[in-house]
Short mmCIF file of C-alpha atoms and ligand atoms in Angstrom, two decimals:
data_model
loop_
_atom_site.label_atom_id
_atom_site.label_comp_id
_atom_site.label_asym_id
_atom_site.label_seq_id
_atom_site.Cartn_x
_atom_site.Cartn_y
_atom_site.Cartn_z
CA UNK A 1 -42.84 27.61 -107.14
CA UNK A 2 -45.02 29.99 -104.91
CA UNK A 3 -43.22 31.60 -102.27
CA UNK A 4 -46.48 32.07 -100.26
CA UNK A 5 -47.23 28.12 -100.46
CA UNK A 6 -43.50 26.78 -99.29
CA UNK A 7 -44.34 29.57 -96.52
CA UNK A 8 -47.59 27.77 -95.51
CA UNK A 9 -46.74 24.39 -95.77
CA UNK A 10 -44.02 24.51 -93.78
CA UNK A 11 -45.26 27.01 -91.14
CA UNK A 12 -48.69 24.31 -91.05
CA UNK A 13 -45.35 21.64 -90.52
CA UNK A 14 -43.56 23.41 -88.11
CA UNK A 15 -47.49 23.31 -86.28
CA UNK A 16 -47.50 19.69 -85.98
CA UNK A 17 -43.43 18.86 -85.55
CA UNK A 18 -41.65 21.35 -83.65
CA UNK A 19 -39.02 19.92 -81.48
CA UNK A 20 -39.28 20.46 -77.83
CA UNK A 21 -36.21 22.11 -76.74
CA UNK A 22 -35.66 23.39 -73.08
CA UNK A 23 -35.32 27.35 -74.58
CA UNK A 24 -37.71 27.44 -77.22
CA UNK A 25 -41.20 28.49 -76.93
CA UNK A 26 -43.41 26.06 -78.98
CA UNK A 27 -45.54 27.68 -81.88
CA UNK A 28 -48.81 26.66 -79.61
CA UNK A 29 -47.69 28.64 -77.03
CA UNK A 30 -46.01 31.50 -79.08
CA UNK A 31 -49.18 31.84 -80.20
CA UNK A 32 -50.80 32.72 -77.25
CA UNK A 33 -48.40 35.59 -76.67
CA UNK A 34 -45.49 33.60 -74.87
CA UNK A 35 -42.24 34.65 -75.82
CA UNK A 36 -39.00 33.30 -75.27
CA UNK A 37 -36.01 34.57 -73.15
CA UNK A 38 -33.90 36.35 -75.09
CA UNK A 39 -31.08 35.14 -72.60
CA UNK A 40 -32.12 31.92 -73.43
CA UNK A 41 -32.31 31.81 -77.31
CA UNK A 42 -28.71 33.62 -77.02
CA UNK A 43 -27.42 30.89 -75.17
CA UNK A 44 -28.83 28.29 -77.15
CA UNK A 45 -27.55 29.64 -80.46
CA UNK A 46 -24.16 30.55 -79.15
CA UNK A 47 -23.54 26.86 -77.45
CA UNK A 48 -25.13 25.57 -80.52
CA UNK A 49 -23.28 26.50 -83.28
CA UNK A 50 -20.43 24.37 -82.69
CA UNK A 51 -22.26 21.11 -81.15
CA UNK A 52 -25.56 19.49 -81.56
CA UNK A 53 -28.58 19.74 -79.26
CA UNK A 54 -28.01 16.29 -77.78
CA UNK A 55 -24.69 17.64 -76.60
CA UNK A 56 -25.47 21.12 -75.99
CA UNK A 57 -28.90 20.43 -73.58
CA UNK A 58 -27.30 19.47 -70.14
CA UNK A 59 -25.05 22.57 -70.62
CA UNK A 60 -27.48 24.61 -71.07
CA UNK A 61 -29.80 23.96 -68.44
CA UNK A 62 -26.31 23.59 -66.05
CA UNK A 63 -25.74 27.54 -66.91
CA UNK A 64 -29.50 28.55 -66.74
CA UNK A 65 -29.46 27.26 -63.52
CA UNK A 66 -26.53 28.77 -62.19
CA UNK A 67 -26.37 31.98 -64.06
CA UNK A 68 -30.03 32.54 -64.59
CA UNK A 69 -29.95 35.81 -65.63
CA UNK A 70 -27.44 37.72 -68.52
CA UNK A 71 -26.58 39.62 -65.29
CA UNK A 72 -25.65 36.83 -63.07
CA UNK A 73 -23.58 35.49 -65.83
CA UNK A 74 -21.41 38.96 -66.38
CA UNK A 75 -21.25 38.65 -62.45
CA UNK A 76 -19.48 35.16 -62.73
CA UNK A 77 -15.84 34.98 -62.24
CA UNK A 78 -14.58 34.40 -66.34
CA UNK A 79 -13.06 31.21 -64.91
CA UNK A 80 -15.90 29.97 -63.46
CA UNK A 81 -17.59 30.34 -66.58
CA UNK A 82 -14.79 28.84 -68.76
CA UNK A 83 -14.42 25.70 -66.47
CA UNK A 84 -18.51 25.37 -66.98
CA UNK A 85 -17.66 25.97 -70.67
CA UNK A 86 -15.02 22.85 -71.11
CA UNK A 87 -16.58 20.05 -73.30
CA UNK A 88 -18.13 22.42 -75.54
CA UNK A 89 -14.82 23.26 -77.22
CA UNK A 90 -13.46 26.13 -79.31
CA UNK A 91 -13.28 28.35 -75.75
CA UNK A 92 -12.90 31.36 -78.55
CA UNK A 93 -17.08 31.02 -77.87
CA UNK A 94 -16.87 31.32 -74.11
CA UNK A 95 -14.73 34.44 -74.20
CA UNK A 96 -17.47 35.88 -76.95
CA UNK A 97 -20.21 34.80 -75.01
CA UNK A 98 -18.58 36.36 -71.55
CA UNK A 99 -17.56 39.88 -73.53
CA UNK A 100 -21.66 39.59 -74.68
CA UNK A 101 -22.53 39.37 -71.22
CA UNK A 102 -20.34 42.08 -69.96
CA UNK A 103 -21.51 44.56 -72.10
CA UNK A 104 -25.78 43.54 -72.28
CA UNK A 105 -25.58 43.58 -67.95
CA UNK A 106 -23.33 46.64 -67.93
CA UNK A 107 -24.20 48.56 -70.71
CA UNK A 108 -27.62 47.91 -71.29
CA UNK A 109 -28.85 47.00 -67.60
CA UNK A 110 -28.96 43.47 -68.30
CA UNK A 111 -31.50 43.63 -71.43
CA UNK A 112 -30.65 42.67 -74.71
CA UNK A 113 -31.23 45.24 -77.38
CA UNK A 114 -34.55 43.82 -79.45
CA UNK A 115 -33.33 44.70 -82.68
CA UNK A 116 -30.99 42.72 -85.24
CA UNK A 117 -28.58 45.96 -85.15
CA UNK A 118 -28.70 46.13 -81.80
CA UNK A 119 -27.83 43.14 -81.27
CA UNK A 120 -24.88 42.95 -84.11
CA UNK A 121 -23.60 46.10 -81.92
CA UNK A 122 -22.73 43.72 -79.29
CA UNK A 123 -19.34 42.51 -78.52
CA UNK A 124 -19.32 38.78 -79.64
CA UNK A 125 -22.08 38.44 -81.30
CA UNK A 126 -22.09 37.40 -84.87
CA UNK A 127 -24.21 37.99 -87.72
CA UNK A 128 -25.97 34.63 -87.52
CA UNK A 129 -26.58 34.93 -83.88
CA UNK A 130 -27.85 38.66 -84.08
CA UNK A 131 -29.98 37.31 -86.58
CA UNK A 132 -31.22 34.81 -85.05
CA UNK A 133 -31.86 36.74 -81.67
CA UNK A 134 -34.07 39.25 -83.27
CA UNK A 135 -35.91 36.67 -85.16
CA UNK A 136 -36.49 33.71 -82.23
CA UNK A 137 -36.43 36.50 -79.05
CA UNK A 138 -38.17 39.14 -80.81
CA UNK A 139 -39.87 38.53 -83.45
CA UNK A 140 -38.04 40.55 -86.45
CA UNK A 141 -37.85 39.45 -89.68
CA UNK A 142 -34.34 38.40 -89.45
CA UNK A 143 -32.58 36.22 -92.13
CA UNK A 144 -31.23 33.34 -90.63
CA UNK A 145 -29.01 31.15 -92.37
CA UNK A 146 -26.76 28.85 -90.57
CA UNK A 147 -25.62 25.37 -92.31
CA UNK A 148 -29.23 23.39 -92.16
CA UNK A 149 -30.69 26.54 -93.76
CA UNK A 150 -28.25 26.45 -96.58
CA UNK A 151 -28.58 22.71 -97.23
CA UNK A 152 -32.67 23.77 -97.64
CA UNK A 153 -31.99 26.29 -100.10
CA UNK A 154 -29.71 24.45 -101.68
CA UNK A 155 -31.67 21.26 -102.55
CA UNK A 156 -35.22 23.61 -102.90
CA UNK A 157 -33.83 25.56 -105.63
CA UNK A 158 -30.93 23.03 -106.78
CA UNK A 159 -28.12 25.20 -106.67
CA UNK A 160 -25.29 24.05 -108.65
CA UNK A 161 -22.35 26.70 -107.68
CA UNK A 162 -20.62 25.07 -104.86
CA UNK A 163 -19.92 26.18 -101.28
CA UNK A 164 -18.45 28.33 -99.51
CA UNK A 165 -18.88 30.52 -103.50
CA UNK A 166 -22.70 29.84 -103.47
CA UNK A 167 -23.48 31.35 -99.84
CA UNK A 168 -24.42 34.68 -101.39
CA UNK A 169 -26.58 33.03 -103.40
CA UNK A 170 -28.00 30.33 -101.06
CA UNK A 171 -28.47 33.86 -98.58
CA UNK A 172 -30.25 35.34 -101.09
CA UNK A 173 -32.97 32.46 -101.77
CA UNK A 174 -33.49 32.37 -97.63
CA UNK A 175 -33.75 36.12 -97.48
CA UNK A 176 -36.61 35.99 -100.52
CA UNK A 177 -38.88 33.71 -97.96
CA UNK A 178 -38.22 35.73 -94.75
CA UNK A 179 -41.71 38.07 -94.47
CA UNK A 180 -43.43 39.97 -91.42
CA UNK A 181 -45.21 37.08 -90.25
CA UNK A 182 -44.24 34.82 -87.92
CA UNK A 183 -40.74 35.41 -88.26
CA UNK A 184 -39.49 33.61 -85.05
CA UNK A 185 -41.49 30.70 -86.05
CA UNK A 186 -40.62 30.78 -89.84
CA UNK A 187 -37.15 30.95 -88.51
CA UNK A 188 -37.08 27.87 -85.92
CA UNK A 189 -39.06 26.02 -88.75
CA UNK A 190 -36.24 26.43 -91.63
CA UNK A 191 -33.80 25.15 -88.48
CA UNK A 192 -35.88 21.89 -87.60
CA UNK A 193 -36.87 20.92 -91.20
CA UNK A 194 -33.23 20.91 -92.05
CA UNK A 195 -32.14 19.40 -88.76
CA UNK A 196 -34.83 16.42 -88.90
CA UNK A 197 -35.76 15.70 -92.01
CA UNK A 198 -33.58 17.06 -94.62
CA UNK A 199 -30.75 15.59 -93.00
CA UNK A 200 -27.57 16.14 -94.42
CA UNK A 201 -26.74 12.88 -95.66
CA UNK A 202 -30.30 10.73 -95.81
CA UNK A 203 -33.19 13.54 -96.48
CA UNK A 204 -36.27 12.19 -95.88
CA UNK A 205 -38.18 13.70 -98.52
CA UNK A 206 -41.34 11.40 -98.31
CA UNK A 207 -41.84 13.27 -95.43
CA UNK A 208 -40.85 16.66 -96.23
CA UNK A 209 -43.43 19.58 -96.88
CA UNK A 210 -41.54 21.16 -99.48
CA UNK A 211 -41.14 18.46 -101.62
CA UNK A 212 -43.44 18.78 -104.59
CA UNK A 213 -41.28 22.36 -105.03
CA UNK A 214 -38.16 20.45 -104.12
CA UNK A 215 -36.03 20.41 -107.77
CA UNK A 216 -33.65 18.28 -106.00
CA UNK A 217 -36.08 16.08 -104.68
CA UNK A 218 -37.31 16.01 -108.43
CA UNK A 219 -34.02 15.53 -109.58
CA UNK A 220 -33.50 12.21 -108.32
CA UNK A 221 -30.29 12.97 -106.02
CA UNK A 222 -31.21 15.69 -103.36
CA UNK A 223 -28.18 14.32 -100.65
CA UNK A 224 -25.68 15.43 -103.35
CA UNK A 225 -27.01 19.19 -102.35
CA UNK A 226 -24.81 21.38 -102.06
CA UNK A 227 -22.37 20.79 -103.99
CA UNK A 228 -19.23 21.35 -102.53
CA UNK A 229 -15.69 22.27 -103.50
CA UNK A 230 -12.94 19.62 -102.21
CA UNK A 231 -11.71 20.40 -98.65
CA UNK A 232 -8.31 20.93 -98.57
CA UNK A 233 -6.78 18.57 -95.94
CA UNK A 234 -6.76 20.12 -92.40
CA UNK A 235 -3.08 21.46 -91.25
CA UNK A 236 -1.26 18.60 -88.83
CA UNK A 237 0.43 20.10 -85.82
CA UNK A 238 2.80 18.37 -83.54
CA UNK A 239 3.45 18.49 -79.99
CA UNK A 240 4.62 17.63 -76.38
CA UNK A 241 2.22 17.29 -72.96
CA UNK A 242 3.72 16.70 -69.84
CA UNK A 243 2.20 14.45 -66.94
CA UNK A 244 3.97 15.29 -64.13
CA UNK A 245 3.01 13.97 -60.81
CA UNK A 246 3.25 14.15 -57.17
CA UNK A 247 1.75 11.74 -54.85
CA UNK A 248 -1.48 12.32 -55.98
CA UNK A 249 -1.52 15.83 -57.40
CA UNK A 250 -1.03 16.53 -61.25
CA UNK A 251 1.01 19.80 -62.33
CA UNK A 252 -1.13 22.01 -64.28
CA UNK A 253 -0.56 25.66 -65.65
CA UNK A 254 -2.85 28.90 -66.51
CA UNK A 255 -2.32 29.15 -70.23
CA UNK A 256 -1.85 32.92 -71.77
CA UNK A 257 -4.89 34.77 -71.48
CA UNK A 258 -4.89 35.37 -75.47
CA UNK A 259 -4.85 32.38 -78.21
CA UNK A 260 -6.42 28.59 -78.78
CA UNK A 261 -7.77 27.63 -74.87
CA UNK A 262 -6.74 31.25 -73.37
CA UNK A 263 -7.14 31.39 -69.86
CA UNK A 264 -7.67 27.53 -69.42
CA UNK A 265 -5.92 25.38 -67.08
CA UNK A 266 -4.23 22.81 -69.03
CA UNK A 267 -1.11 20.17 -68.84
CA UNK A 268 2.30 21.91 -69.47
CA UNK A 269 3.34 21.25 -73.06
CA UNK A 270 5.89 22.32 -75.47
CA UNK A 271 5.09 24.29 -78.41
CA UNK A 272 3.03 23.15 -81.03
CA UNK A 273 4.70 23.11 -84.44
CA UNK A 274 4.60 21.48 -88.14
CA UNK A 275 7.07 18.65 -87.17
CA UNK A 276 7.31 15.80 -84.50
CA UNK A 277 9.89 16.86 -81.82
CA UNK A 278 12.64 14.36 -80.93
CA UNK A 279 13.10 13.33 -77.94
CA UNK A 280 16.12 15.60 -77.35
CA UNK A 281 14.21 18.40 -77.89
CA UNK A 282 11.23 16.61 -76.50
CA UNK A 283 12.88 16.89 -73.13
CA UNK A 284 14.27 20.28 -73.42
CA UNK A 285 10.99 21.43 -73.83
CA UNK A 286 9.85 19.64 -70.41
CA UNK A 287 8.87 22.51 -67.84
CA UNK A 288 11.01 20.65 -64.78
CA UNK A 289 14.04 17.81 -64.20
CA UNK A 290 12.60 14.47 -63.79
CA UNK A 291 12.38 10.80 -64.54
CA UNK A 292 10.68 11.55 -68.19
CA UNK A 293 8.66 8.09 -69.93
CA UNK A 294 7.16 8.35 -73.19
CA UNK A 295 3.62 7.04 -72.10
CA UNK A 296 1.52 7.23 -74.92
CA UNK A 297 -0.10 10.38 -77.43
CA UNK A 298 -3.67 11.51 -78.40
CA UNK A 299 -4.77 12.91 -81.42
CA UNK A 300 -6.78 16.61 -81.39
CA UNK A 301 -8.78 18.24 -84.02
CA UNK A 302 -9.29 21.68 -83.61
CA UNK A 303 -11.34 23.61 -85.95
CA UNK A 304 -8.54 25.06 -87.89
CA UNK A 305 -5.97 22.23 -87.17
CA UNK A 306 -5.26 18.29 -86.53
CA UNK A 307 -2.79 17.84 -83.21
CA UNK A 308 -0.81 14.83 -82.23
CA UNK A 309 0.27 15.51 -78.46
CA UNK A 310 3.14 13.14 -77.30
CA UNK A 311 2.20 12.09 -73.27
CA UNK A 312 6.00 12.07 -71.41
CA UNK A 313 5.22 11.16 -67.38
CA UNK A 314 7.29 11.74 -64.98
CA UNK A 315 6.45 10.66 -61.10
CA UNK A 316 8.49 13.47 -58.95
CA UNK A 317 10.70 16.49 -60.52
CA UNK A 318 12.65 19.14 -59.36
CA UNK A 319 12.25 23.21 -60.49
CA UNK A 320 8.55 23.39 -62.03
CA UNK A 321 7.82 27.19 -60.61
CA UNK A 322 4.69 28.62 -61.39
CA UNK A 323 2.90 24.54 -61.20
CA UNK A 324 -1.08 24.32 -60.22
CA UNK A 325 -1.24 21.10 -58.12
CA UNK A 326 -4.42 19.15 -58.71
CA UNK A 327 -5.52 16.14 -57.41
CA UNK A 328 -5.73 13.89 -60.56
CA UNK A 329 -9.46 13.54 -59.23
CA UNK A 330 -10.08 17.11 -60.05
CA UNK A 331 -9.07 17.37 -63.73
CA UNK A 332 -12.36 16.69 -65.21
CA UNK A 333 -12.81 20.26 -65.69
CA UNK A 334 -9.86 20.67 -68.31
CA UNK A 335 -10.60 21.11 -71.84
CA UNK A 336 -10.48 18.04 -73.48
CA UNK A 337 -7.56 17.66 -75.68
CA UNK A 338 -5.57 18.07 -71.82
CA UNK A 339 -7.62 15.75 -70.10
CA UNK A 340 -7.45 12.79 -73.06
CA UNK A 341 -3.38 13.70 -72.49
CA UNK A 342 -3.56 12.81 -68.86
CA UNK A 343 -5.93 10.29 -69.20
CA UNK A 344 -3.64 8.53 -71.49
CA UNK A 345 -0.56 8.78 -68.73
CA UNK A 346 -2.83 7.95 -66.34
CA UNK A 347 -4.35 4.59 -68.35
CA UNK A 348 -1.15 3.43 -68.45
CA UNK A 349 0.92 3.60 -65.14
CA UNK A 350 -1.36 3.95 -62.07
FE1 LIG B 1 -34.88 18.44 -98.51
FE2 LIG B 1 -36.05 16.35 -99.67
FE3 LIG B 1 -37.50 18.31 -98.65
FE4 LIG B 1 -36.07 18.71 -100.85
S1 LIG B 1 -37.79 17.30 -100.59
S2 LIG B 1 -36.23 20.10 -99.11
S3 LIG B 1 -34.28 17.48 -100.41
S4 LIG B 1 -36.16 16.88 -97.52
#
């Protein structure tokens, strides 16, 4: 297998099948000396490492338009930002992505250091997105190996040690193809041949590039690449939300600035624990007096755990200091495992 031939067939690929995404600059164009934002290709990456571009497109062009500048966005009130943030998930991201901008408009007068150690110098930025920064903003020959990337390597080379043991190794492979030319492009190609055509679970080899070189291709079974080690089963957690209204408004609190959805508005709830409550303590746990009626639960899936949230209601109560009342009309801005919580109370009874 020539390393200089899967290098031009899939740069000639990437020539003729780039996707059009709003922050990218096409390979056309890039060619002509356009280059991308790196404000832009930072937001894109961080938004897009937990959804898919589907998902993460109107959010992106939502901040871009009001925050159109790394500067503007370290200007924004963090709650602002986090409210904007909600339906993305994991709002560990948003507080990375607002420490980034801090430090890039106040530290570095709103430009973003050009090179990949720059850029891993940066308060919330990862390796990955550092990486992919320098390569996609800047043109560095930057490794950049998220999941798709892996998957290529994986099936290309037919890498029998399973993951997470073979990333080293599947790292390795990526890092042997990365060269001086065209990095950014080389880069975004690697992302869109995994992302449309070597699909996780149907690859569509009869249209790949690669796939005379493609030992997984040759072996008959390339979707069975990478192997992987069995999961363990994700933890269970159990909880409590509380629905309590008045007239119209909702009780909501500010949750702790630190921990899962720090800083969010969100329904009052009990802790979360390994065990159902009962209702006992289930109403111990309720943040005021009041008529309390089991009205349905939701299930959650964080990244690190499963949660089952119990929805008690109760329509008027007595000693809830500290409550943020919202018109029931305004809670589409919650994060999502509160507003499924109130949307199940709500479902039910009005
Ligand atoms: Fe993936 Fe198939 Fe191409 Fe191999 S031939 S890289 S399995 S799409």
């Amino acid at each position: 297998m020539s390393r200089s031939s899967i290098r031009k067939r899939l740069l000639a690929w990437y020539d003729a099948n780039a996707r059009d995404l709003p922050w990218r600059i096409g390979p056309a164009d890039h060619a002509r000396g356009v280059r991308a934002d790196p404000y832009a290709v930072w937001l894109s990456e961080v938004m897009l490492q937990q959804t898919t571009v589907p998902h993460a497109t109107p959010y992106f062009l939502k901040f871009l338009q009001r925050w159109p500048t790394v500067s503007d966005l370290g200007a924004a009130p963090d709650a602002e930002v986090m409210a904007a943030w909600a339906g993305l998930g994991y709002y560990a991201r948003a507080r990375n992505l607002l420490a980034c901008a801090h430090a890039v408009a106040g530290e570095h007068g709103g430009v973003f250091p050009d090179t990949e150690e720059g850029l891993r110098a940066l308060p919330g930025i990862g390796a990955y997105t550092a990486a992919a920064v320098a390569a996609i903003a800047f043109d560095r020959p930057a490794n950049v190996v998220d999941g798709n990337v892996e998957r290529v390597m994986a099936r290309l080379h037919a890498v029998e040690a399973p993951l997470p043991d073979s990333k080293p190794e599947l790292k390795a492979l990526a890092e042997a193809l990365v060269s001086d030319n065209r990095p950014g492009d080389w880069a975004q190609a690697l992302m869109d041949l995994g992302a449309t055509v070597c699909r996780p679970k149907a690859p569509l080899c009869d249209r790949c590039p690669l796939s005379a070189d493609c030992k997984a291709f040759a072996g008959g079974a390339p979707e069975t690449y990478p192997r992987k080690t069995r999961k363990a089963d994700r933890p269970r957690r159990y909880g409590v939300a509380y629905l309590l209204i008045q007239g119209r408004d909702i009780a909501l609190v500010q949750r702790p600035p630190k921990g899962l959805l720090g800083g969010m508005l969100g329904l009052p709830t009990s802790e979360w624990r390994d065990e159902a409550l009962s209702d006992l303590e289930a109403l111990a746990a309720a943040p005021a007096s009041g008529d309390w009626r089991h009205v349905g639960a939701i299930e959650h899936v964080f990244t690190h755990f499963a949660l089952t949230l119990e929805v008690l209601r109760s329509d008027g109560g007595q000693g809830f200091d500290g409550a943020i009342w919202t018109p029931a009309s305004g809670l589409g801005a919650l994060p999502s495992v509160f507003l499924k919580a109130a949307r199940a109370g709500l479902d039910r009874l009005v």
